[in-house]
mmCIF file of C-alpha atoms and ligand atoms in Angstrom:
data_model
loop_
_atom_site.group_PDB
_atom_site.id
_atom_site.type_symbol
_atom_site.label_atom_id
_atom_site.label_comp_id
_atom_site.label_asym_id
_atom_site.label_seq_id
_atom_site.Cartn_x
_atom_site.Cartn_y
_atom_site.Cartn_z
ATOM 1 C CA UNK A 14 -10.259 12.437 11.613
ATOM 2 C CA UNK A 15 -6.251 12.658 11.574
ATOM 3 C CA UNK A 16 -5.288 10.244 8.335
ATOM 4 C CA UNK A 17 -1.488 9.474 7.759
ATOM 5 C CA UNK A 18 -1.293 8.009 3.802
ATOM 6 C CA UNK A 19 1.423 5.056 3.583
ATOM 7 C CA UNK A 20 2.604 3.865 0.495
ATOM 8 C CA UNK A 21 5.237 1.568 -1.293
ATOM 9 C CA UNK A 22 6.193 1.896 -4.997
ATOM 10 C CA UNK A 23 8.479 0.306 -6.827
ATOM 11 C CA UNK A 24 7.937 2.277 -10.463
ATOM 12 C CA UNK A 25 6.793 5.350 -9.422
ATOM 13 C CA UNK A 26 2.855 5.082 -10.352
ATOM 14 C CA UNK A 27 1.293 4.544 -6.476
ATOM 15 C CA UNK A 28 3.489 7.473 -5.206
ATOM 16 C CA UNK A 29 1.774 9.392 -7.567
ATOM 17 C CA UNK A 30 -1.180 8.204 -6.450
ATOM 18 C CA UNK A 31 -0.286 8.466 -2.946
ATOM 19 C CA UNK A 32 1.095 11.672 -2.907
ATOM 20 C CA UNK A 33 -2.387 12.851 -4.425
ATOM 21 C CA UNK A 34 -4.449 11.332 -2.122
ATOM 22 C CA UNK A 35 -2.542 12.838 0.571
ATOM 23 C CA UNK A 36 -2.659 16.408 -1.031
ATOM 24 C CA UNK A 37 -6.389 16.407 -1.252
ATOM 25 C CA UNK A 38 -6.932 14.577 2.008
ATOM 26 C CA UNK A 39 -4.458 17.108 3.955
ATOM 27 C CA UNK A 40 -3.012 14.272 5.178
ATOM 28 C CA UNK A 41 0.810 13.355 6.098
ATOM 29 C CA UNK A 42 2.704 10.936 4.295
ATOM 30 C CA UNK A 43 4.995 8.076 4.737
ATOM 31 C CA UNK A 44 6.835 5.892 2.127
ATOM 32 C CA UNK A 45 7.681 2.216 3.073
ATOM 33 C CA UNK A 46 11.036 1.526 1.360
ATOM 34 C CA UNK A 47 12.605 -1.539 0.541
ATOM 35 C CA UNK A 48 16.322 -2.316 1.890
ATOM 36 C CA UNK A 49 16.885 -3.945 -1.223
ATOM 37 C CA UNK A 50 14.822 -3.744 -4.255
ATOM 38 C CA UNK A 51 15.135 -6.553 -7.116
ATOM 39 C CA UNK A 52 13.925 -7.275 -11.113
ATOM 40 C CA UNK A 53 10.513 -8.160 -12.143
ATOM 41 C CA UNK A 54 11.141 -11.899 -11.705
ATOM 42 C CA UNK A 55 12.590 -11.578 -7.970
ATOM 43 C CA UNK A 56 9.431 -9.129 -7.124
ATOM 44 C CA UNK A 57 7.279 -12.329 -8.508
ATOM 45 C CA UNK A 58 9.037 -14.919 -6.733
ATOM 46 C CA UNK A 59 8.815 -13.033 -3.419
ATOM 47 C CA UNK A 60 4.878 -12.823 -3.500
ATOM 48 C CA UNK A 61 4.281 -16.239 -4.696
ATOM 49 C CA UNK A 62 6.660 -17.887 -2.316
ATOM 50 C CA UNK A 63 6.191 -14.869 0.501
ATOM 51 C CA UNK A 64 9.235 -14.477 1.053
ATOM 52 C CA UNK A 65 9.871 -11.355 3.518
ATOM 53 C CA UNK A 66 11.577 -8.096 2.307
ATOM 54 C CA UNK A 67 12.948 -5.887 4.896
ATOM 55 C CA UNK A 68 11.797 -2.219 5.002
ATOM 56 C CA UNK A 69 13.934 0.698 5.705
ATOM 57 C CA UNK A 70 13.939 2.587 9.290
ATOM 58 C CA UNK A 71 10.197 4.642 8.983
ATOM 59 C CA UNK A 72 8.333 6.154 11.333
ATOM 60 C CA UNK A 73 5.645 2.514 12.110
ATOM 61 C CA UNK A 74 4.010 4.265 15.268
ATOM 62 C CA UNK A 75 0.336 5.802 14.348
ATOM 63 C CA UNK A 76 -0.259 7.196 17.645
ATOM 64 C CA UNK A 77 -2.986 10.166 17.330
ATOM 65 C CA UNK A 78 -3.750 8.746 13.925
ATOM 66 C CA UNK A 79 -7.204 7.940 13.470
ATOM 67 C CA UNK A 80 -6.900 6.230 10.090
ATOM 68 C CA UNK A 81 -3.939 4.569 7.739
ATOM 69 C CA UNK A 82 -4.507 5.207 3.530
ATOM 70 C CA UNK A 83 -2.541 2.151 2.590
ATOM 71 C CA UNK A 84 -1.564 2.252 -0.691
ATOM 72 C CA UNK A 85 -0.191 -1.112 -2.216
ATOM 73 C CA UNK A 86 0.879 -2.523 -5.684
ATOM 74 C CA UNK A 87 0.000 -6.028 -6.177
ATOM 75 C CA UNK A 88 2.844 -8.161 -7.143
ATOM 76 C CA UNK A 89 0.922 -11.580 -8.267
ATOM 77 C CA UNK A 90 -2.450 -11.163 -6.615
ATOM 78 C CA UNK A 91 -1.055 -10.007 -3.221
ATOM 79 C CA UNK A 92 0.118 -6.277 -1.626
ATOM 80 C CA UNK A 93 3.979 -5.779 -2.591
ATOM 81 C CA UNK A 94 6.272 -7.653 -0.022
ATOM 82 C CA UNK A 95 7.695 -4.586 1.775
ATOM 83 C CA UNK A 96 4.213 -3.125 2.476
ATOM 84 C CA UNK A 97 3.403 -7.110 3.949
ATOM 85 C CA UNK A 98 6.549 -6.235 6.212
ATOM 86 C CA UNK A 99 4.656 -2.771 6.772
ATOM 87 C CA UNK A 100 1.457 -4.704 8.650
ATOM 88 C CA UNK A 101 3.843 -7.112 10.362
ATOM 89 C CA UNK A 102 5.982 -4.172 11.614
ATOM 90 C CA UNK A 103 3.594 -1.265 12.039
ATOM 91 C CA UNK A 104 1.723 -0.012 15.664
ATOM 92 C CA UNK A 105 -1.554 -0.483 13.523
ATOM 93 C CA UNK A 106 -3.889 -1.387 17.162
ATOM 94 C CA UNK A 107 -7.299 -0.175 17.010
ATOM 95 C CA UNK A 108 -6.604 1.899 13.730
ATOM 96 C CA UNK A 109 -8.842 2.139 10.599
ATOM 97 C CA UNK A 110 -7.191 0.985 7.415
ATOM 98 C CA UNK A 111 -8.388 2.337 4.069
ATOM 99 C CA UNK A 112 -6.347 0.142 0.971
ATOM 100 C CA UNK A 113 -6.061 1.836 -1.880
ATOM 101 C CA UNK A 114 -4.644 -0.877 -4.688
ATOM 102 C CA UNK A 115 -2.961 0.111 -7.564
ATOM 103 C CA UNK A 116 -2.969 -3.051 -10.354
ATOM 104 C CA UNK A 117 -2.372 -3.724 -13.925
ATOM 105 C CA UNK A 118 -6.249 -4.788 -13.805
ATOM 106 C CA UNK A 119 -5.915 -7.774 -12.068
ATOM 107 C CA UNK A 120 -8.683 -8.980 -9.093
ATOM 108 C CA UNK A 121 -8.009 -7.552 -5.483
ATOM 109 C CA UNK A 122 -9.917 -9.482 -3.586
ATOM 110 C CA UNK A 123 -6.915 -12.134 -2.249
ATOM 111 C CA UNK A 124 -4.779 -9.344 -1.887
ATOM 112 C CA UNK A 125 -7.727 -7.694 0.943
ATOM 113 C CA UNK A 126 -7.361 -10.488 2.760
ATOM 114 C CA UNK A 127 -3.974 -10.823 2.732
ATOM 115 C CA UNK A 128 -4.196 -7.322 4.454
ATOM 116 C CA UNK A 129 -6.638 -8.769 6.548
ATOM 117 C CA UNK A 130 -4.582 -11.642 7.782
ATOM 118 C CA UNK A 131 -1.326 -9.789 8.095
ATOM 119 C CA UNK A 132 -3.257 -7.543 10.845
ATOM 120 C CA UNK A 133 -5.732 -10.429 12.592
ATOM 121 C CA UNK A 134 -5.241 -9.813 16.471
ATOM 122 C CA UNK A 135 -4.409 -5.970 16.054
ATOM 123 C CA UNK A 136 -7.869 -4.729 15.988
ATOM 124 C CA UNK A 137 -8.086 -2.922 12.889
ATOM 125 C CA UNK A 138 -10.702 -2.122 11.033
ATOM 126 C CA UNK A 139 -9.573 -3.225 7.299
ATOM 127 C CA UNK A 140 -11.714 -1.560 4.168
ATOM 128 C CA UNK A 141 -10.808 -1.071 0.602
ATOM 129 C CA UNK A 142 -10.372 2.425 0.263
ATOM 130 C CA UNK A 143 -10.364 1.911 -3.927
ATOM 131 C CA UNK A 144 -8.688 0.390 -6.576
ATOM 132 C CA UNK A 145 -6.628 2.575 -9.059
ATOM 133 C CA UNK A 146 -5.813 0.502 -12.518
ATOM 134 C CA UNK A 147 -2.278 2.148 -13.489
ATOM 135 C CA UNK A 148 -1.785 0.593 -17.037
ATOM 136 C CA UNK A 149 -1.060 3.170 -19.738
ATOM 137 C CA UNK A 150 -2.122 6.136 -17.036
ATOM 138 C CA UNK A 151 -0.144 8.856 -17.426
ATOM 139 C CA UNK A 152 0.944 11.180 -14.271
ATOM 140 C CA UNK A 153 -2.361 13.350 -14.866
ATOM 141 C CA UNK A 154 -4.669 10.446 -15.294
ATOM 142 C CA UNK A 155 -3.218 8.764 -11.986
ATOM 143 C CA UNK A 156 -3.802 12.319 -9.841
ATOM 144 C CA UNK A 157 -7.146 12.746 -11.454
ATOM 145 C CA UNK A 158 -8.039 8.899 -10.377
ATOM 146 C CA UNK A 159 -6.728 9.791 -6.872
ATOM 147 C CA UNK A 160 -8.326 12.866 -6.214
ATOM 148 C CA UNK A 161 -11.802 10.844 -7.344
ATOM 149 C CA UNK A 162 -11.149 8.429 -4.745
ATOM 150 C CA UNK A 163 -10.709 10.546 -2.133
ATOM 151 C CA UNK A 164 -13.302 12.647 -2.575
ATOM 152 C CA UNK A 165 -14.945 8.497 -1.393
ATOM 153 C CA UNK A 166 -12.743 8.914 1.650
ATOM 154 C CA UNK A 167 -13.097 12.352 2.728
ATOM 155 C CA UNK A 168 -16.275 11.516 3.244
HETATM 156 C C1 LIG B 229 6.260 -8.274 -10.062
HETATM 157 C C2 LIG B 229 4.936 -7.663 -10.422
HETATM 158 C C3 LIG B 229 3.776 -8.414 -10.326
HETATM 159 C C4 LIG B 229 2.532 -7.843 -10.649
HETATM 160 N N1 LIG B 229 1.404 -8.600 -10.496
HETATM 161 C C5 LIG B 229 0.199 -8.049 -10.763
HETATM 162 C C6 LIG B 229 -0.990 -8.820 -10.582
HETATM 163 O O1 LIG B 229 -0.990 -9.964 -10.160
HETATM 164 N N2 LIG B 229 -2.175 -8.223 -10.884
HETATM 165 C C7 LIG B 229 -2.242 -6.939 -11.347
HETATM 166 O O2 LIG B 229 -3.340 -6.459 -11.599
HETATM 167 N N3 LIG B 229 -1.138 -6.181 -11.507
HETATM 168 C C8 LIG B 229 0.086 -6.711 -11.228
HETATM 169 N N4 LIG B 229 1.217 -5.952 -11.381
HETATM 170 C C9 LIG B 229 1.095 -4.548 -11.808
HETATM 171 C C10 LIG B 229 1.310 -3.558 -10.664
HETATM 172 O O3 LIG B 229 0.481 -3.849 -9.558
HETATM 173 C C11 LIG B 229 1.000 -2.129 -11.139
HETATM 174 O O4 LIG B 229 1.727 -1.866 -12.304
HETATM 175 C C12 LIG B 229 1.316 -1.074 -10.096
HETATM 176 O O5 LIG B 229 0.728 0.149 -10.502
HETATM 177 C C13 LIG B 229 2.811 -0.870 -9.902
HETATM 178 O O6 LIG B 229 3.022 0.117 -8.899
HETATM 179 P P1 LIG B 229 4.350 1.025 -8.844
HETATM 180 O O7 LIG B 229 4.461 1.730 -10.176
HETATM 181 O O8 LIG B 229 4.095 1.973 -7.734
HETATM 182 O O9 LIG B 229 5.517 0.126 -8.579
HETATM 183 C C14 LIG B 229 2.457 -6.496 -11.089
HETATM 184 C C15 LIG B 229 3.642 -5.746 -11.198
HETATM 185 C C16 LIG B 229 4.867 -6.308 -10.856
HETATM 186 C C17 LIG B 229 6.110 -5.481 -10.948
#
């Protein structure tokens, strides 16, 4: 199964996660980046309110990809803005979709179906791929969480 790992991070702690996912998956990966990023407060507003953040020029067509590794901070119980732009944008149509969260230990379970919603009509087949609680993780900890979880996806 070809797997492409996609990921947005605004601190630094789901591209570490990302990038070792993708390293023990083999896989390819793509970071979604912001046009502009803002402060803690403007990341908040922009989830509560939904307000749309434009993403940089990426490479959105998966054809020959079997399956998307999404990985997503959540910004106030929902994925961070610029990956929601991500599902808008993306050539997702008949892909799988593995979510792997990263969170300060908040729930998930609005922010999966905000992924769910955000792709309705595409025919993709959404599943949580894991949930990776960042707080006080250090680099090591992160890759050592990641490599757990795919071990779950490799599989
Ligand atoms: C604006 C903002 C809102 C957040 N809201 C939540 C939340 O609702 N629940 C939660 O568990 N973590 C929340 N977090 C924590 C992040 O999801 C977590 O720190 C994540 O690992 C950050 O990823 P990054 O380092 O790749 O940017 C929030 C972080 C930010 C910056």
């Amino acid at each position: 199964m070809k797997t492409v790992v996609v990921y947005y991070s605004r601190f630094g702690t789901t591209r570490t996660v990302a990038t070792a996912l993708a390293g023990a998956l083999g896989a390819e990966v793509r970071e979604i980046r912001a046009v502009r990023e803002c402060g803690f407060l403007g990341m908040g507003f922009r989830s509560v309110f939904g307000i749309r953040m434009a993403i940089r020029p990426m490479n959105l067509d998966f054809g020959g990809v079997d399956r998307v590794v999404l990985c997503t901070p959540i910004w106030a119980g929902r994925p961070a803005n610029p990956v929601r732009t991500f599902l808008q944008e993306a050539k997702l149509e008949g892909k799988k979709l593995a979510v792997v969260f990263t969170t300060g230990g908040g729930e998930t379970g609005p922010a999966l179906e905000t992924v769910r919603r955000l792709v309705a009509g595409k025919r993709v087949e959404v599943s949580l791929g894991g949930t990776i609680v960042t707080r006080k993780k250090d680099e090591g900890a992160l890759r050592s969480e990641a490599t757990r979880l795919a071990a779950g996806l490799a599989r």
